[in-house]
Every structure is written in C-alpha cells, then in structure tokens.
PDB file of C-alpha atoms in Angstrom:
ATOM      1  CA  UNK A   1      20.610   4.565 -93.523  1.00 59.00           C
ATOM      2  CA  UNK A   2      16.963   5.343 -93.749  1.00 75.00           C
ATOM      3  CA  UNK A   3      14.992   4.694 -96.688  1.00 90.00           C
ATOM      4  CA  UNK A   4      12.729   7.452 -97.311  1.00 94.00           C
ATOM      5  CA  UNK A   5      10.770   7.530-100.233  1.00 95.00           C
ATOM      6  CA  UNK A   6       9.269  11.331-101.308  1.00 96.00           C
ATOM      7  CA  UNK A   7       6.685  12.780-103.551  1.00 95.00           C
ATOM      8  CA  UNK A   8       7.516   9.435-105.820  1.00 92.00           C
ATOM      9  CA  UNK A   9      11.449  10.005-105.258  1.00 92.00           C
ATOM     10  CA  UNK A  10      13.789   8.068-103.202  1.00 92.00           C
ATOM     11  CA  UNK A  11      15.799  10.987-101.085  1.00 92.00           C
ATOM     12  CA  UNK A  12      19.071  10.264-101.092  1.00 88.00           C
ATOM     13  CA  UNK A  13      19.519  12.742 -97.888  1.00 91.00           C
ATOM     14  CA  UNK A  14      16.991  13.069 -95.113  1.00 93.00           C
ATOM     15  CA  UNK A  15      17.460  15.870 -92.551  1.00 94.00           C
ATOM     16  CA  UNK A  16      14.587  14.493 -89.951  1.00 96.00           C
ATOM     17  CA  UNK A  17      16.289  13.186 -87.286  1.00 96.00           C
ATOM     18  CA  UNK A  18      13.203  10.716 -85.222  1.00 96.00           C
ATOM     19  CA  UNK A  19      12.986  10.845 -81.632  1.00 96.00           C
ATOM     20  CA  UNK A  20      11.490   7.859 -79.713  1.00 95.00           C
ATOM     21  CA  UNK A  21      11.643   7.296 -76.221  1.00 93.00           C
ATOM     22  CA  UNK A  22      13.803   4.951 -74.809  1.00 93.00           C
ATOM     23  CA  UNK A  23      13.073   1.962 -72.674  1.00 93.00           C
ATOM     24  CA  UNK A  24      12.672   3.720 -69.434  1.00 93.00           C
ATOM     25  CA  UNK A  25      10.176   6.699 -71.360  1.00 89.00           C
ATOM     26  CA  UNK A  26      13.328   9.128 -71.796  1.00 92.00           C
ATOM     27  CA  UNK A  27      13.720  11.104 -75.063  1.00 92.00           C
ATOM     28  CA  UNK A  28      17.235  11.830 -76.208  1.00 93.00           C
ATOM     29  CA  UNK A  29      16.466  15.040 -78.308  1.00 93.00           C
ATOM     30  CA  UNK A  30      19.964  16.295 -80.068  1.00 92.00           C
ATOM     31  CA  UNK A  31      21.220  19.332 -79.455  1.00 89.00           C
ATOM     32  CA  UNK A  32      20.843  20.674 -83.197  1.00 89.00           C
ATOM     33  CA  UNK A  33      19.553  19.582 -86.250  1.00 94.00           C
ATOM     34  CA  UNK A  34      15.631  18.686 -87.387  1.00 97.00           C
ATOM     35  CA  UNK A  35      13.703  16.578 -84.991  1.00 97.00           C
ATOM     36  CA  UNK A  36      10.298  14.717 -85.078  1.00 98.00           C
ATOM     37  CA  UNK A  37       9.017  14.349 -81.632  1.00 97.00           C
ATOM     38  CA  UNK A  38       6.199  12.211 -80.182  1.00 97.00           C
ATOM     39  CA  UNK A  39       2.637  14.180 -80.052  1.00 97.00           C
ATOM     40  CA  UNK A  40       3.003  13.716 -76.179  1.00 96.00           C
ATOM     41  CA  UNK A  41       6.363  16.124 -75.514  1.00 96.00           C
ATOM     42  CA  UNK A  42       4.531  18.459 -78.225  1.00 96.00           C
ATOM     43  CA  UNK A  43       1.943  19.431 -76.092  1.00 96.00           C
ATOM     44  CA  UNK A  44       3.816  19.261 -73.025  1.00 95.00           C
ATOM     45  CA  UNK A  45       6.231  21.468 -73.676  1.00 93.00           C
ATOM     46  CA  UNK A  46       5.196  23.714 -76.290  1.00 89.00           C
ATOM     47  CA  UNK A  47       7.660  26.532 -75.144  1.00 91.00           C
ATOM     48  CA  UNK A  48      10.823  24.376 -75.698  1.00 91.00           C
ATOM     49  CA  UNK A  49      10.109  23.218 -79.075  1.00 93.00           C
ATOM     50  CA  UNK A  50       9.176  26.702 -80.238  1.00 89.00           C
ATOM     51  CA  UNK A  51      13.134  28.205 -78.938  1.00 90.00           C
ATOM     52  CA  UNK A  52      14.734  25.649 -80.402  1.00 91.00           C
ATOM     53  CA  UNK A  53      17.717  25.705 -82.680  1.00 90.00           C
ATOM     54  CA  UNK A  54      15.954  23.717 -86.442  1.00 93.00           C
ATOM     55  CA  UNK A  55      13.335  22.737 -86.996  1.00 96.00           C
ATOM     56  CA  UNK A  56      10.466  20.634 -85.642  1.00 97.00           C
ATOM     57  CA  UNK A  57       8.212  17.912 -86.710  1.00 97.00           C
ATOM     58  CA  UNK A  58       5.557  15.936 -84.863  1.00 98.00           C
ATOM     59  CA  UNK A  59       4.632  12.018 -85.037  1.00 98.00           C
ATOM     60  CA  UNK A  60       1.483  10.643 -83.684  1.00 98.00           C
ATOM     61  CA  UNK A  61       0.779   6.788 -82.600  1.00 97.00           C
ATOM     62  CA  UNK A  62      -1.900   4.658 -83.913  1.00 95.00           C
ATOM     63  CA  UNK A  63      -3.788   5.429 -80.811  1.00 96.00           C
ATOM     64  CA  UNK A  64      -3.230   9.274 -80.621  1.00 97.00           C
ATOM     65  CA  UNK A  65      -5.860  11.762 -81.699  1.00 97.00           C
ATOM     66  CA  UNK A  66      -5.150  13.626 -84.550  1.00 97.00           C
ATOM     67  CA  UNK A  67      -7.872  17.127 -83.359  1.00 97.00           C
ATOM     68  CA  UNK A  68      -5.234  17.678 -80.275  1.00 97.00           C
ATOM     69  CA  UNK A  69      -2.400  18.637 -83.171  1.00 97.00           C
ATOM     70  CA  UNK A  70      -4.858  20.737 -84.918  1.00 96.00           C
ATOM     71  CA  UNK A  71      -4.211  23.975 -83.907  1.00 95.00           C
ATOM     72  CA  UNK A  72      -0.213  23.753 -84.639  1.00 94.00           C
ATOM     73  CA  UNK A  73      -0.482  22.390 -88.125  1.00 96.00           C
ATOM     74  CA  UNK A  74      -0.454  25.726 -89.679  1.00 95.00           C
ATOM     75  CA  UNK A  75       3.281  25.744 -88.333  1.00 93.00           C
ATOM     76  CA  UNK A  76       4.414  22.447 -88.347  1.00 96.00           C
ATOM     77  CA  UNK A  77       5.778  21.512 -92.173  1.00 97.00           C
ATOM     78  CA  UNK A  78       5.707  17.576 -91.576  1.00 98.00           C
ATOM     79  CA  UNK A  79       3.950  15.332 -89.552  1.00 98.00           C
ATOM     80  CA  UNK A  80       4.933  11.911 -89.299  1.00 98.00           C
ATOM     81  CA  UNK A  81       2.310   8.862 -88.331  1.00 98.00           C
ATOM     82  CA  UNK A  82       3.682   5.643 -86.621  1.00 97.00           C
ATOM     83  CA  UNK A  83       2.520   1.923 -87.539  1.00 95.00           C
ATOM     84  CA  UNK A  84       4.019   0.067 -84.973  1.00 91.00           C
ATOM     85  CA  UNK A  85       2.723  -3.008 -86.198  1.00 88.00           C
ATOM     86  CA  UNK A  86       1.901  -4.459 -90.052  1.00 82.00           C
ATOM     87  CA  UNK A  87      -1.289  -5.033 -88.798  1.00 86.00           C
ATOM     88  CA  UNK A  88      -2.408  -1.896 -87.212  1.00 90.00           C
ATOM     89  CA  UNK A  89      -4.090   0.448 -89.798  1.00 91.00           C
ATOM     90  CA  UNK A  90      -5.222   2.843 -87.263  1.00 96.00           C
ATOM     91  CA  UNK A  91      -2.579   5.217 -89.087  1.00 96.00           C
ATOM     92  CA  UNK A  92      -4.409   4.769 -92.407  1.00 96.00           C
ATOM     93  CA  UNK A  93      -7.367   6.648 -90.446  1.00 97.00           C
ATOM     94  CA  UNK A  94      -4.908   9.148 -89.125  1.00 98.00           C
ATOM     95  CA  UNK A  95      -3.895  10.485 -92.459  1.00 97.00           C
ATOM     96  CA  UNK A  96      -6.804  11.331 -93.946  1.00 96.00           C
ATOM     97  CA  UNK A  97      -8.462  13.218 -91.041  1.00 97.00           C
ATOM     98  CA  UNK A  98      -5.342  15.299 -91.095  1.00 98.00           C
ATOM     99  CA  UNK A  99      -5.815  15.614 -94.964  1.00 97.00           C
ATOM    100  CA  UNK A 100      -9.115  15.956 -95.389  1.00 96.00           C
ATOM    101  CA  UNK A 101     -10.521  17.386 -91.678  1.00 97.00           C
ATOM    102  CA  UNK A 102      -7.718  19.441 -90.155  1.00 97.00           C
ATOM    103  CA  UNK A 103      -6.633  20.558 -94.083  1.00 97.00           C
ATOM    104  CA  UNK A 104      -2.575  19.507 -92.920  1.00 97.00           C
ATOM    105  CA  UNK A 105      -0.696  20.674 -96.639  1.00 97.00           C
ATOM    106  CA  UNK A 106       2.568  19.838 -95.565  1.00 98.00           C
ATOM    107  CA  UNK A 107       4.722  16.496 -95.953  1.00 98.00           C
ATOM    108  CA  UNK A 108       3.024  13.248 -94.223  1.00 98.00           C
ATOM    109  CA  UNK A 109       5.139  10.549 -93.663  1.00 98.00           C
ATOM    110  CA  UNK A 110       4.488   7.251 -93.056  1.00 97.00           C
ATOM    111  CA  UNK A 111       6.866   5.860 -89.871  1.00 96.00           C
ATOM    112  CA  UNK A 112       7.242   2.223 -88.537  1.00 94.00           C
ATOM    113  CA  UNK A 113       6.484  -1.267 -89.825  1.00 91.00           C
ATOM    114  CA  UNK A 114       5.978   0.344 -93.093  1.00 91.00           C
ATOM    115  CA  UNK A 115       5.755  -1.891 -96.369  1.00 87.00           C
ATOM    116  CA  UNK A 116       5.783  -1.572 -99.913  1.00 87.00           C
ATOM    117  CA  UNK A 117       2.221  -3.454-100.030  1.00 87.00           C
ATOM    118  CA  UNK A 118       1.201  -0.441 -97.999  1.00 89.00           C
ATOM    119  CA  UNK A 119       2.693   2.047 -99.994  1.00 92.00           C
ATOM    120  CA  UNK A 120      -0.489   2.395-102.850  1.00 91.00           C
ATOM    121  CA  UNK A 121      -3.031   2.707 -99.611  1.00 93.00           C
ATOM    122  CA  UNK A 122      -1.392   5.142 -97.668  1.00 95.00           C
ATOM    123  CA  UNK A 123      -1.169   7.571-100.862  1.00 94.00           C
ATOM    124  CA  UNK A 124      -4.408   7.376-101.294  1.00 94.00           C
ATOM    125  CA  UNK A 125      -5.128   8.260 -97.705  1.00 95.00           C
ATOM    126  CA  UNK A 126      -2.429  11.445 -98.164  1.00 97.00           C
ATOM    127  CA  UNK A 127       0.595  10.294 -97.134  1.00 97.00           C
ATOM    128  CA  UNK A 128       3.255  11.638 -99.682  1.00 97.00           C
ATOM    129  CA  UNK A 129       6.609  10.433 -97.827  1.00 97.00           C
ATOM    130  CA  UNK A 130       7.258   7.059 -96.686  1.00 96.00           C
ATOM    131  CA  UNK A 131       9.900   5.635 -94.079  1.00 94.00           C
ATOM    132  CA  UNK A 132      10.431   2.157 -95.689  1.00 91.00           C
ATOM    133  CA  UNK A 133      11.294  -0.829 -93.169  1.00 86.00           C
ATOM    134  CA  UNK A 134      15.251  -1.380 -92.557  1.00 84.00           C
ATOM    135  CA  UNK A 135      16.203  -4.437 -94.622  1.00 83.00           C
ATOM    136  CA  UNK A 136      13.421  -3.795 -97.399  1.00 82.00           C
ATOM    137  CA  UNK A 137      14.211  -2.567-101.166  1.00 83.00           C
ATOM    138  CA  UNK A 138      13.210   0.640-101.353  1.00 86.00           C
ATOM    139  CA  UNK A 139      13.128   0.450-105.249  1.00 85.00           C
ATOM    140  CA  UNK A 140      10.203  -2.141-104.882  1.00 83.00           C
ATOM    141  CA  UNK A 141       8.465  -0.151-102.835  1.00 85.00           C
ATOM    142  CA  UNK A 142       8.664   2.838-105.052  1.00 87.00           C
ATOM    143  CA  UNK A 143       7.458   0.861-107.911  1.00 86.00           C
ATOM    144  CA  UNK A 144       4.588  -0.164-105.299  1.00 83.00           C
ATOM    145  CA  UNK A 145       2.928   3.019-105.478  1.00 83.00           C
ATOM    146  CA  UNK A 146       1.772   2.477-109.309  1.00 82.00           C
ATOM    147  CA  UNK A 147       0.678  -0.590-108.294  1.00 83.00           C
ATOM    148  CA  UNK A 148      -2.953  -0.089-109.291  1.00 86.00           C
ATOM    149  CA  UNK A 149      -4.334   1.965-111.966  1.00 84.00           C
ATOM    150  CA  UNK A 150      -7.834   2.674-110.939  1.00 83.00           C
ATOM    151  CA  UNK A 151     -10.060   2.579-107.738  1.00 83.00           C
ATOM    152  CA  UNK A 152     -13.600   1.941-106.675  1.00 87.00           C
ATOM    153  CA  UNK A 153     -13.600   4.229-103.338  1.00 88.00           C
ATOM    154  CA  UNK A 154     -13.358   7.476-103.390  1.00 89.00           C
ATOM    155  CA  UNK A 155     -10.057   8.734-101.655  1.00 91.00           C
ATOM    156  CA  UNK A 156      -8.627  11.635-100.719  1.00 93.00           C
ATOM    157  CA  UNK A 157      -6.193  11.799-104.178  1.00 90.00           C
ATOM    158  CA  UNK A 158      -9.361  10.949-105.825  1.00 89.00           C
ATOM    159  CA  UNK A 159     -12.655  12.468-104.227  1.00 89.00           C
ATOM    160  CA  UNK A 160     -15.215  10.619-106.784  1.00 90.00           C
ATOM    161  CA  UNK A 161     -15.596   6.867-106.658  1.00 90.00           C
ATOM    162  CA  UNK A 162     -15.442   5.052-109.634  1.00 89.00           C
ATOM    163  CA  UNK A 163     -19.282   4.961-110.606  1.00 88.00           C
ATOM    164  CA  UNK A 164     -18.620   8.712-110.632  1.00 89.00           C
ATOM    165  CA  UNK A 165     -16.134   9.291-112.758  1.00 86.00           C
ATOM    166  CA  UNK A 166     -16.824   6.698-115.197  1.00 80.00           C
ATOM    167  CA  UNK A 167     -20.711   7.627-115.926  1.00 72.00           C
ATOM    168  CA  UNK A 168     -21.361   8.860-119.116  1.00 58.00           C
TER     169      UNK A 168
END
C-alpha cells in the first residue's frame, strides 16, 4: 500500500498508478487506469499518451530538466519528482523551478527515497504531495511537516526572508 501524504492529509486511496522501467528499460504501462510515466516516454511519444484511456501524469529524475516539460504543464494536473537516493537533493531544485519558473499549479509529488526529515524542505520548495518510503510511519511524517515554525530563507511558500518580514 502506498503511503501518500496530500495537501497535509494522509489519502487513504491513491488513483496514480507509477510506471518505472524494468530491468531491461521496458515500461509495463496498464491498460486503464491513471499513470505517471517517466519524462523520457513523455516526449517520445506524445501521441499515445494524449489517446489514452485516464489520465496521465509525468515524473522527472534528479538529472532531468524540468524547461523540456514546460510546454505540457498547462495539461498535465500532477507531476511527480524522483529522489532515488536520500542524498540526492537535485529534486529539491526541481520543484521550485517548476513552481516558481514554469508557474506548474497542479499537485507535485515527491517520489522515491522520500523521508519524513524531508518532508518540511520539500514544502517549502512546492511540493504539496508526498510518496512516503515503504516501511516508514506515515503519521510521523505528517507531523514532520510542522516541524519548524519559522524560516530565515525566503521560499517559495514564503517569498520574504525573515529580516523581511520581521522589520518593523
């Protein structure tokens, strides 16, 4: 069962079904229901993602470059952003330039070796959903995201650093 926290809600149902390629470079895409593809079978085959029965989503990996999904963000309602390791905050990056550049309004997920220590960060950067680890408590992780009360950096939830807001 995924763990997929929301807007600040744990979903108890998730209709995104996540395609990765297998070992050999394959994709398995079902026949129905709502998929989230790799940026790479996006672009190269535009045609049979548009015909197809539900609805699809994109994901993009750490080293993928966020201006070549530009032009179809005005039709794609989520967009999902892979951190294939704890260590790699190249997706951090990622989410804000399609937040703040590209102006992407729809549902940002957070994919991969997601943790709740990551969970405060990645709001702040624009993700609002989050695909917590397998074997990780999902209520911690949701109680992660109040973790801190204030910030110095500006961020994209908060466009005025701290000196800002707090001069009087």
């Amino acid at each position: 069962m995924q763990n997929i926290i929301k807007d600040g809600a744990v979903l108890a149902a998730d209709a995104w079904q996540l395609v990765r390629p297998d070992a050999e470079g394959q994709l398995s895409v079902p026949d129905a229901g709502d998929v989230i593809v790799p940026l790479s079978a996006w672009l190269a085959e535009p045609e049979r993602w548009a015909s197809r029965d539900g609805r699809v989503a994109v994901w993009l990996a750490s080293g993928d470059e966020p201006a070549e999904l530009a032009a179809s963000l005005g039709k794609l309602e989520l967009v999902a952003v892979d951190f294939h390791a704890f260590t790699d905050g190249r997706g951090y990056s990622i989410g804000r330039l399609l937040r703040e550049r590209y102006g992407f309004a729809g549902e940002l997920r957070a994919i991969g070796d997601v943790w709740e220590d990551h969970l405060h960060y990645l709001w702040q950067v624009g993700f609002n959903a989050f695909e917590i680890k397998d074997g990780k408590a999902v209520e911690g992780a949701l109680a992660a995201l109040g973790s801190f009360t204030d910030r110095y950096q500006a961020t994209y939830r908060e466009p005025q650093p701290l000196f800002r807001r707090h001069r009087s």
